[in-house]
Amino acid sequence: MKISGIALPLAISCAMATCAFAQNGEDRFIDDLMSKMTLEEKIGQLNLLPSGTIQTGLGQNSGVAETIRKGELGAILSLKGASSIREVQKIAVEQTRLGIPLLFGMDVIHGYETIFPLPIAMSCSWDLEGIENAASISAAEASTDGISWVYSPMVDVAPDARWGRISEGNGEDPFLSGEIASAMVRGYQGDGTYPKGKVMACLKHYALYGAGESGLDYNTVDMSHARMLNQFMLPYRKAVEAGVGSVMTSFNLVDGVPATGSDWLVDHLLREMWKFGGFVVTDYGSIGEMVNHGIGEIQDVAVQALKAGTDMDMCAEAYVKTLKKSLEEGKITEQDIDKACRRVLKAKYRLGLFDDPYKFCREDDFKTEVYSDKNRQSARKMASESMVLLKNDNILPLEKKGAIALIGPLADTPYIIGTWAVTANYKRGYSTLKEGFERALKGKAELLYAQGCNICSDAALQEAGAFYRAMPRGDDEALLKEALEVASRADVIVCAMGEEQEMSGESSSRASLEPFDVQARLLRELKALGKPIVLLNFSGRPTVLTWESENIPAIMQVWFGGSECADAVCDVLFGDSVPCGKLTASFPRTTGQEPLYYNHLPTGRPLPEGEKSFTKFKTNYLDVRNDPLYCFGYGLSYTTFGYSDLTLSSSQMSKDGSIKAEITVTNTGNRDAWEVAQLYIHDIYASISRPVKELKGFQRIYLKAGESRRISFEVTPDMLSFYNNKEEKVLESGDFEIMVGPDSRDSSLRKAVLTLE
Ligand code: BGC
């Protein structure tokens, strides 16, 4: 029962955002510089363009060079290579009136040339230290090659697996994503003083980009403020609290207004409430897209974006082309432009670019630091920790003996690193799975191989999903025949199947998450051979594995594992590493369940979780169970864990107090292994309906075989509070279920009730 509510402020205090910099020196420097700048030069700082012609021509002669010379450019994106960047920076520094250096931005999403697993995969490691380390290595590599600014972390909460960009974020949970957001900002930026090896991060996509209707990219988003604040905003806020230097607005609408032009979102929530002190950049061409959204002509939407507090225009050239006119017409003031310009200059100052514009061009370090053995080891470890063992009927780990058949369209392609790796360098020789198997099995077992089938029978779909990364196509009948012949000679069959790596990511929504036709057929035929069979599922999103879960004895969700994916798969498959990943996105039984997420609200006609049979007039489908096939938090190991004796230090808590929830976790199997113990809370009655459960804490612990450990979670008032319909964070008295266990299923969790007085 709700007894009373107290209001907590929405605003946060943001130590890093208001900043520990020597503000005076910085302000004086920027005041002085801005006093010398013309209006055009100030507007120029707000302009971000793609490297475009520079990539094909010499920097000096490119079309962009002329724009730089005129002082009409503040930053460039997607130019790779320290020598090109040095050359272009030289134009800005030596051939412009004031010599203001450029920022060089890049989509460093999961690695630079050492590629880490997809972000969704990394999130399944729940290893914050490992993820911070991955960001730190990515920053270190990028910062030798001219890059000062990376467009990451992407922290959009994604409840719908049809959305291709679920691959770029941390799944469906705001708490976990918030923790990862902070870890990544720390990894990229360090303490924010940008010593050698650190770069400026860019939080994206602010905000709610993961909530597009029907999982369709760029689609409409519309939801209550209570929902957005409770379910979607936390990761963005956490990145701001961690001191992220810049924020990218999203393509979608928020309350009917494109995020780029939303003063509620940018000016009010981000800057005023969260005290964000950095600069805001649009996503690619977003100001131009405001015209398509039906908001106004380009000049007017540029005014709206600037007034909302969006400082830099990525690739729409709306600011450079219209702001001067708008100023003359009195639609904006010079202060509006000054504010934005100051924020961009501040970023450059803080990065140290005014002291040394070539600070990030460290060609010698590039040779020794990029794709080093050490970095590759980290990527391999992270890849092995991010795979999720979904099923194992005593098949895994495999022994390195006999004849092993590796079959499937993902078995011998280098395109298993994952989408959105624009800086990947395939010339480094990223291994195919087959090459990894050859190394792992050399001298121990015989390796047999067959492609088995195309990705799908529809050549056009395969081509669309390839996106410049074409995979070989053959005749499906012939491929099947060959695969069955090869498999008939094997003792065990390993299938490498799933999506092409570019079938997730931007503009890669899928209306069906079911397995592709020819792959499903191949798997059925292989199963009919009656041999032990393991499915390695490659995908950038949850896919439907319902038939597989009933018919294939071992299933490993590989995701896409970065440059070291092949060796990491072998590490896990053959038992050199013990799988420890746990899902951060629910796997549906069928596509029609999407959006599917564990932290949903209860309905008025709930069905008990896990109920298998249909009940009339309850919330359920006629043709499929409600619960996911594999739930949030789920993942198996080569050992087993038991949870017992959940106790609360007190069953009552005051609003300024806290209590401890303790539980014993035991490794009940015979392999030493990592386990992720998860704390969920359910607010039973509140002034607005609250989710059936929400993750509020987790601990990743290493337990030796047979070892038991008592672990403890502090339950704080913040974990029990939520945003109400007035955007107030409130803490309401009443009863809360406290649940701890290995995953989010009711049946896995130990429970106790806590009363907040
Ligand atoms: C994407 C962003 C990316 C930007 C720059 C956009 O299309 O949405 O995530 O950072 O391009 O490449």
mmCIF file of N, CA and C and ligand atoms in Angstrom, residues 77-78 106-107 109 151-152 154 165 168 204-205 209 218 248 251 282-284 314 420 506, ligand 1:
data_model
loop_
_atom_site.group_PDB
_atom_site.id
_atom_site.type_symbol
_atom_site.label_atom_id
_atom_site.label_comp_id
_atom_site.label_asym_id
_atom_site.label_seq_id
_atom_site.Cartn_x
_atom_site.Cartn_y
_atom_site.Cartn_z
ATOM 1 N N LEU A 77 34.547 14.160 -39.749
ATOM 2 C CA LEU A 77 34.343 12.792 -39.294
ATOM 3 C C LEU A 77 34.760 11.780 -40.347
ATOM 4 N N SER A 78 35.177 10.646 -39.834
ATOM 5 C CA SER A 78 35.485 9.467 -40.652
ATOM 6 C C SER A 78 36.712 9.603 -41.549
ATOM 7 N N MET A 106 35.259 9.893 -35.131
ATOM 8 C CA MET A 106 35.181 8.585 -35.792
ATOM 9 C C MET A 106 34.239 7.673 -35.030
ATOM 10 N N ASP A 107 33.557 6.819 -35.768
ATOM 11 C CA ASP A 107 32.723 5.802 -35.130
ATOM 12 C C ASP A 107 33.596 4.648 -34.647
ATOM 13 N N ILE A 109 33.284 2.043 -32.373
ATOM 14 C CA ILE A 109 32.127 1.503 -31.644
ATOM 15 C C ILE A 109 32.516 0.310 -30.780
ATOM 16 N N TYR A 151 32.533 8.397 -31.440
ATOM 17 C CA TYR A 151 31.068 8.414 -31.326
ATOM 18 C C TYR A 151 30.573 7.175 -30.584
ATOM 19 N N SER A 152 30.865 7.150 -29.333
ATOM 20 C CA SER A 152 30.515 6.034 -28.461
ATOM 21 C C SER A 152 30.642 6.565 -27.026
ATOM 22 N N MET A 154 27.139 4.099 -27.156
ATOM 23 C CA MET A 154 25.753 4.102 -27.583
ATOM 24 C C MET A 154 24.982 3.366 -26.481
ATOM 25 N N ARG A 165 19.820 -1.887 -34.514
ATOM 26 C CA ARG A 165 20.831 -1.202 -33.710
ATOM 27 C C ARG A 165 20.858 -1.669 -32.262
ATOM 28 N N GLU A 168 24.303 -2.420 -31.186
ATOM 29 C CA GLU A 168 25.287 -1.395 -30.823
ATOM 30 C C GLU A 168 25.227 -0.964 -29.371
ATOM 31 N N LYS A 204 25.490 8.618 -27.198
ATOM 32 C CA LYS A 204 24.430 8.656 -28.199
ATOM 33 C C LYS A 204 23.435 7.537 -27.973
ATOM 34 N N HIS A 205 22.277 7.578 -28.591
ATOM 35 C CA HIS A 205 21.738 8.696 -29.370
ATOM 36 C C HIS A 205 20.668 9.303 -28.491
ATOM 37 N N TYR A 209 16.193 6.536 -28.866
ATOM 38 C CA TYR A 209 16.294 6.032 -30.241
ATOM 39 C C TYR A 209 15.933 4.546 -30.317
ATOM 40 N N TYR A 218 14.627 4.559 -37.358
ATOM 41 C CA TYR A 218 14.236 5.967 -37.561
ATOM 42 C C TYR A 218 12.734 6.186 -37.346
ATOM 43 N N MET A 248 25.367 13.193 -28.643
ATOM 44 C CA MET A 248 24.776 13.246 -29.980
ATOM 45 C C MET A 248 23.258 13.085 -29.865
ATOM 46 N N PHE A 251 17.800 10.628 -34.080
ATOM 47 C CA PHE A 251 16.999 10.954 -35.267
ATOM 48 C C PHE A 251 15.503 11.105 -34.958
ATOM 49 N N THR A 282 24.542 16.998 -33.550
ATOM 50 C CA THR A 282 23.398 16.264 -34.115
ATOM 51 C C THR A 282 23.884 14.919 -34.632
ATOM 52 N N ASP A 283 22.974 14.023 -34.920
ATOM 53 C CA ASP A 283 23.343 12.841 -35.690
ATOM 54 C C ASP A 283 23.412 13.266 -37.169
ATOM 55 N N TYR A 284 23.825 12.348 -38.004
ATOM 56 C CA TYR A 284 24.140 12.636 -39.406
ATOM 57 C C TYR A 284 22.946 13.259 -40.148
ATOM 58 N N MET A 314 25.941 18.068 -37.709
ATOM 59 C CA MET A 314 26.665 17.022 -38.431
ATOM 60 C C MET A 314 26.069 16.861 -39.831
ATOM 61 N N TRP A 420 29.422 -2.270 -37.914
ATOM 62 C CA TRP A 420 29.835 -0.967 -37.381
ATOM 63 C C TRP A 420 31.270 -1.016 -36.859
ATOM 64 N N GLU A 506 22.808 -0.071 -38.202
ATOM 65 C CA GLU A 506 21.896 0.972 -38.681
ATOM 66 C C GLU A 506 21.139 0.519 -39.926
HETATM 67 C C1 BGC B 1 24.678 7.143 -36.918
HETATM 68 C C2 BGC B 1 25.563 7.504 -35.752
HETATM 69 C C3 BGC B 1 26.964 7.777 -36.213
HETATM 70 C C4 BGC B 1 26.939 8.853 -37.272
HETATM 71 C C5 BGC B 1 28.304 9.256 -37.780
HETATM 72 C C6 BGC B 1 24.824 8.090 -38.090
HETATM 73 O O1 BGC B 1 24.208 7.582 -39.216
HETATM 74 O O2 BGC B 1 23.336 7.122 -36.492
HETATM 75 O O3 BGC B 1 25.541 6.474 -34.805
HETATM 76 O O4 BGC B 1 27.780 8.134 -35.136
HETATM 77 O O5 BGC B 1 26.163 8.394 -38.361
HETATM 78 O O6 BGC B 1 28.851 8.288 -38.560
#
